[in-house]
Tab-separated table of C-alpha atoms in Angstrom:
chain	number	residue	atom	x	y	z
A	5	MET	CA	-97.511	-1.844	32.632
A	6	LYS	CA	-98.786	-3.753	29.865
A	7	ILE	CA	-97.059	-5.918	27.100
A	8	PHE	CA	-98.117	-6.042	23.718
A	9	CYS	CA	-97.209	-8.579	21.185
A	10	VAL	CA	-97.933	-8.863	17.288
A	11	GLY	CA	-98.164	-12.239	15.922
A	12	ARG	CA	-97.623	-12.862	12.087
A	13	ASN	CA	-95.966	-9.368	10.994
A	14	TYR	CA	-93.554	-11.343	8.936
A	15	ALA	CA	-94.457	-13.125	5.818
A	16	GLU	CA	-92.013	-15.679	5.683
A	17	HIS	CA	-92.845	-16.673	9.256
A	18	ALA	CA	-96.469	-16.640	9.082
A	19	LYS	CA	-95.889	-19.256	6.267
A	20	GLU	CA	-93.310	-21.190	8.147
A	21	LEU	CA	-96.114	-21.644	10.417
A	22	GLY	CA	-98.632	-22.617	8.247
A	23	ASN	CA	-100.782	-19.107	8.706
A	24	GLU	CA	-102.620	-17.004	6.646
A	25	VAL	CA	-100.621	-13.537	6.627
A	26	PRO	CA	-102.670	-11.402	8.099
A	27	GLU	CA	-104.821	-8.300	7.244
A	28	GLU	CA	-104.395	-6.040	10.268
A	29	PRO	CA	-102.407	-6.465	13.607
A	30	VAL	CA	-102.752	-9.877	15.395
A	31	ILE	CA	-102.424	-8.586	18.777
A	32	PHE	CA	-102.077	-10.906	22.084
A	33	MET	CA	-100.926	-9.761	25.491
A	34	LYS	CA	-98.559	-10.967	28.219
A	35	PRO	CA	-98.687	-9.690	31.846
A	36	LYS	CA	-96.156	-8.053	33.743
A	37	SER	CA	-95.431	-11.452	35.583
A	38	ALA	CA	-93.624	-12.631	32.135
A	39	LEU	CA	-91.135	-10.143	32.240
A	40	LEU	CA	-87.779	-11.867	33.034
A	41	GLN	CA	-86.254	-9.076	35.844
A	42	PRO	CA	-82.717	-8.316	35.223
A	43	HIS	CA	-79.833	-11.060	36.632
A	44	THR	CA	-83.269	-13.618	37.116
A	45	PRO	CA	-81.853	-16.869	35.692
A	46	PHE	CA	-84.554	-18.431	32.676
A	47	TYR	CA	-85.346	-21.501	33.195
A	48	TYR	CA	-86.865	-24.098	30.916
A	49	PRO	CA	-91.108	-24.139	31.783
A	50	GLU	CA	-91.560	-27.353	33.105
A	51	PHE	CA	-95.132	-27.893	31.294
A	52	SER	CA	-93.597	-28.009	28.015
A	53	ASN	CA	-91.683	-30.213	25.697
A	54	GLU	CA	-90.898	-27.863	22.923
A	55	LEU	CA	-89.945	-24.475	23.737
A	56	HIS	CA	-89.310	-21.552	21.076
A	57	TYR	CA	-87.430	-18.587	20.630
A	58	GLU	CA	-88.896	-15.756	18.497
A	59	VAL	CA	-86.580	-12.516	18.674
A	60	GLU	CA	-88.581	-9.400	18.182
A	61	LEU	CA	-87.874	-5.676	18.380
A	62	VAL	CA	-89.252	-3.955	21.390
A	63	LEU	CA	-90.514	-0.711	21.724
A	64	ARG	CA	-91.036	1.312	24.865
A	65	ILE	CA	-93.971	3.505	24.952
A	66	SER	CA	-93.141	6.957	26.608
A	67	LYS	CA	-96.525	9.151	26.327
A	68	ASN	CA	-99.670	7.955	27.317
A	69	GLY	CA	-102.262	7.727	24.186
A	70	LYS	CA	-105.472	6.789	22.988
A	71	TYR	CA	-106.865	6.732	19.130
A	72	ILE	CA	-103.455	7.723	17.804
A	73	PRO	CA	-102.674	8.725	14.441
A	74	GLU	CA	-100.084	6.685	12.418
A	75	ASN	CA	-98.577	10.022	11.838
A	76	GLN	CA	-97.984	11.072	15.505
A	77	ALA	CA	-96.938	7.816	16.821
A	78	ASP	CA	-93.130	8.319	16.615
A	79	LYS	CA	-94.015	10.762	19.527
A	80	TYR	CA	-95.323	7.931	21.744
A	81	PHE	CA	-92.049	5.578	21.784
A	82	ASP	CA	-88.482	6.756	23.079
A	83	ALA	CA	-86.466	3.336	22.921
A	84	ILE	CA	-85.916	0.508	21.070
A	85	SER	CA	-84.486	-3.099	22.249
A	86	VAL	CA	-84.226	-6.507	20.633
A	87	GLY	CA	-86.343	-9.383	23.348
A	88	ILE	CA	-87.596	-12.801	23.006
A	89	ASP	CA	-91.070	-13.973	22.830
A	90	PHE	CA	-90.890	-17.513	24.259
A	91	THR	CA	-93.479	-19.721	23.233
A	92	ALA	CA	-94.301	-23.418	23.905
A	93	ARG	CA	-94.933	-24.396	20.461
A	94	ASP	CA	-96.453	-27.691	21.678
A	95	ILE	CA	-99.046	-25.943	23.837
A	96	GLN	CA	-100.080	-23.384	21.242
A	97	ALA	CA	-100.662	-26.426	18.768
A	98	GLU	CA	-103.329	-27.940	21.418
A	99	LEU	CA	-104.454	-24.474	21.675
A	100	LYS	CA	-104.748	-23.574	17.907
A	101	LYS	CA	-106.227	-26.930	17.266
A	102	LYS	CA	-108.973	-26.087	19.470
A	103	GLY	CA	-109.529	-22.859	18.830
A	104	LEU	CA	-108.565	-21.417	22.143
A	105	PRO	CA	-106.694	-18.464	23.583
A	106	TRP	CA	-102.941	-18.941	23.164
A	107	GLU	CA	-102.041	-17.362	26.926
A	108	LYS	CA	-100.854	-20.617	28.205
A	109	ALA	CA	-98.538	-21.125	25.561
A	110	LYS	CA	-97.215	-16.930	25.891
A	111	ALA	CA	-97.651	-15.538	28.486
A	112	TRP	CA	-96.487	-17.908	31.593
A	113	ASP	CA	-94.208	-16.152	34.063
A	114	ASN	CA	-90.532	-15.198	32.292
A	115	SER	CA	-91.639	-16.023	29.090
A	116	ALA	CA	-90.677	-12.285	27.493
A	117	ILE	CA	-87.050	-11.328	27.444
A	118	ILE	CA	-86.016	-7.735	27.077
A	119	GLY	CA	-82.010	-6.400	26.382
A	120	LYS	CA	-80.837	-3.108	26.704
A	121	TRP	CA	-82.529	0.214	25.429
A	122	VAL	CA	-81.150	2.117	22.936
A	123	ASP	CA	-82.231	5.860	22.075
A	124	ALA	CA	-85.351	5.223	19.427
A	125	ASN	CA	-84.705	8.583	17.748
A	126	ALA	CA	-81.277	7.679	16.590
A	127	THR	CA	-81.958	4.167	15.431
A	128	LEU	CA	-85.351	5.616	13.251
A	129	LYS	CA	-82.773	7.246	11.569
A	130	GLN	CA	-81.805	4.296	10.198
A	131	LYS	CA	-84.491	3.291	7.175
A	132	GLN	CA	-83.342	-0.460	7.797
A	133	ILE	CA	-82.992	-2.013	11.274
A	134	HIS	CA	-81.321	-4.809	11.600
A	135	PHE	CA	-81.702	-7.437	14.375
A	136	SER	CA	-80.590	-10.817	14.865
A	137	LEU	CA	-80.575	-13.946	17.516
A	138	LEU	CA	-77.455	-16.258	17.545
A	139	LYS	CA	-77.777	-19.751	19.443
A	140	ASN	CA	-75.018	-21.004	20.880
A	141	GLY	CA	-72.896	-18.643	18.606
A	142	GLU	CA	-74.697	-19.213	15.232
A	143	ALA	CA	-77.355	-17.090	13.713
A	144	VAL	CA	-80.675	-18.571	13.844
A	145	GLN	CA	-82.621	-15.520	13.157
A	146	LYS	CA	-82.013	-12.257	10.910
A	147	GLY	CA	-84.736	-9.354	10.943
A	148	ASP	CA	-85.073	-6.241	8.738
A	149	SER	CA	-87.934	-3.633	9.863
A	150	ASN	CA	-87.931	-3.159	6.378
A	151	TYR	CA	-89.529	-6.551	5.865
A	152	MET	CA	-92.369	-6.207	8.708
A	153	ILE	CA	-96.202	-5.930	7.022
A	154	PHE	CA	-97.565	-3.591	9.756
A	155	SER	CA	-95.035	-0.829	10.266
A	156	PHE	CA	-93.838	0.468	14.288
A	157	GLN	CA	-96.587	2.999	13.419
A	158	GLN	CA	-99.098	1.114	11.950
A	159	ILE	CA	-98.901	-1.200	15.010
A	160	ILE	CA	-99.011	1.783	17.651
A	161	ALA	CA	-102.510	3.373	15.815
A	162	ASN	CA	-104.074	0.240	15.729
A	163	ILE	CA	-103.763	-0.853	19.159
A	164	SER	CA	-104.619	2.539	20.665
A	165	ASN	CA	-107.762	2.152	18.808
A	166	TYR	CA	-108.723	-0.978	21.097
A	167	PHE	CA	-106.063	-0.167	24.468
A	168	SER	CA	-104.790	2.990	26.118
A	169	LEU	CA	-101.284	3.165	25.535
A	170	ASN	CA	-99.521	4.323	28.793
A	171	ILE	CA	-95.733	5.372	29.239
A	172	GLY	CA	-93.490	2.150	30.754
A	173	ASP	CA	-96.391	0.093	28.168
A	174	LEU	CA	-93.793	-2.413	25.827
A	175	ILE	CA	-94.417	-3.571	22.429
A	176	TYR	CA	-93.065	-6.561	20.881
A	177	THR	CA	-93.621	-5.849	16.600
A	178	GLY	CA	-93.257	-9.341	15.788
A	179	THR	CA	-90.627	-12.204	14.464
A	180	PRO	CA	-88.950	-13.173	11.959
A	181	ALA	CA	-88.605	-16.414	9.731
A	182	GLY	CA	-86.136	-18.708	11.263
A	183	VAL	CA	-87.867	-19.582	15.045
A	184	GLY	CA	-86.824	-23.067	16.152
A	185	GLU	CA	-86.673	-25.251	19.252
A	186	CYS	CA	-84.045	-24.721	22.485
A	187	VAL	CA	-83.078	-26.908	25.075
A	188	VAL	CA	-81.420	-26.573	28.495
A	189	GLY	CA	-77.756	-25.256	28.069
A	190	ASP	CA	-78.480	-23.100	25.034
A	191	LEU	CA	-76.629	-19.806	24.791
A	192	LEU	CA	-79.127	-17.141	23.207
A	193	GLU	CA	-77.729	-13.711	22.198
A	194	GLY	CA	-79.650	-11.174	20.845
A	195	TYR	CA	-78.471	-8.136	18.501
A	196	LEU	CA	-79.464	-4.843	17.279
A	197	GLU	CA	-77.331	-4.131	14.178
A	198	LYS	CA	-73.685	-5.431	15.860
A	199	GLU	CA	-74.667	-3.865	19.359
A	200	LYS	CA	-75.433	-7.272	21.535
A	201	MET	CA	-78.412	-6.426	23.990
A	202	PHE	CA	-78.853	-9.401	25.661
A	203	GLU	CA	-77.470	-12.890	27.093
A	204	LEU	CA	-79.045	-15.445	28.406
A	205	THR	CA	-78.335	-19.181	28.983
A	206	ILE	CA	-81.005	-21.657	29.326
A	207	LYS	CA	-81.463	-23.439	32.807
């Protein structure tokens, strides 16, 4: 199982981190070990002093494919959820400064959170998919799929030009503006529309 992540897929988020708005999807990957398993506590990573949350819509791949056309991409995922791409921002800043890969900041064990799944066909009938993250009961990120730079279909087509997509792969589709720091004791809750998808306390 592969975990694909899209960076800088919301213009306002790219701007808040001082990055250029990309002309094609920025793709990076997390290993299977990055996925926090159900009923497993999440611990603040010992190597970071600046842990950031990034809430995202997540797609679950349901069909094997390669070189997938955009107009066929909807057939390749069957479920949508909300998740967090946790980022050790201090580590990432050092790596970016040196022009090095991001894996140490993005791909460590348990750095990918996933909520419960909902049927993609039902969800896609809504032209706008809203999602949000609450920290200690206060909304800190609000997302709207209409503001994605690259659509689900464009992302799937682009990834499949480089990598085979296989049943069970996950795609984190990018985070909106509002990313920020979290500390031990914070309660994070992810919502798809008004439905809670996950709840997580940082240990």
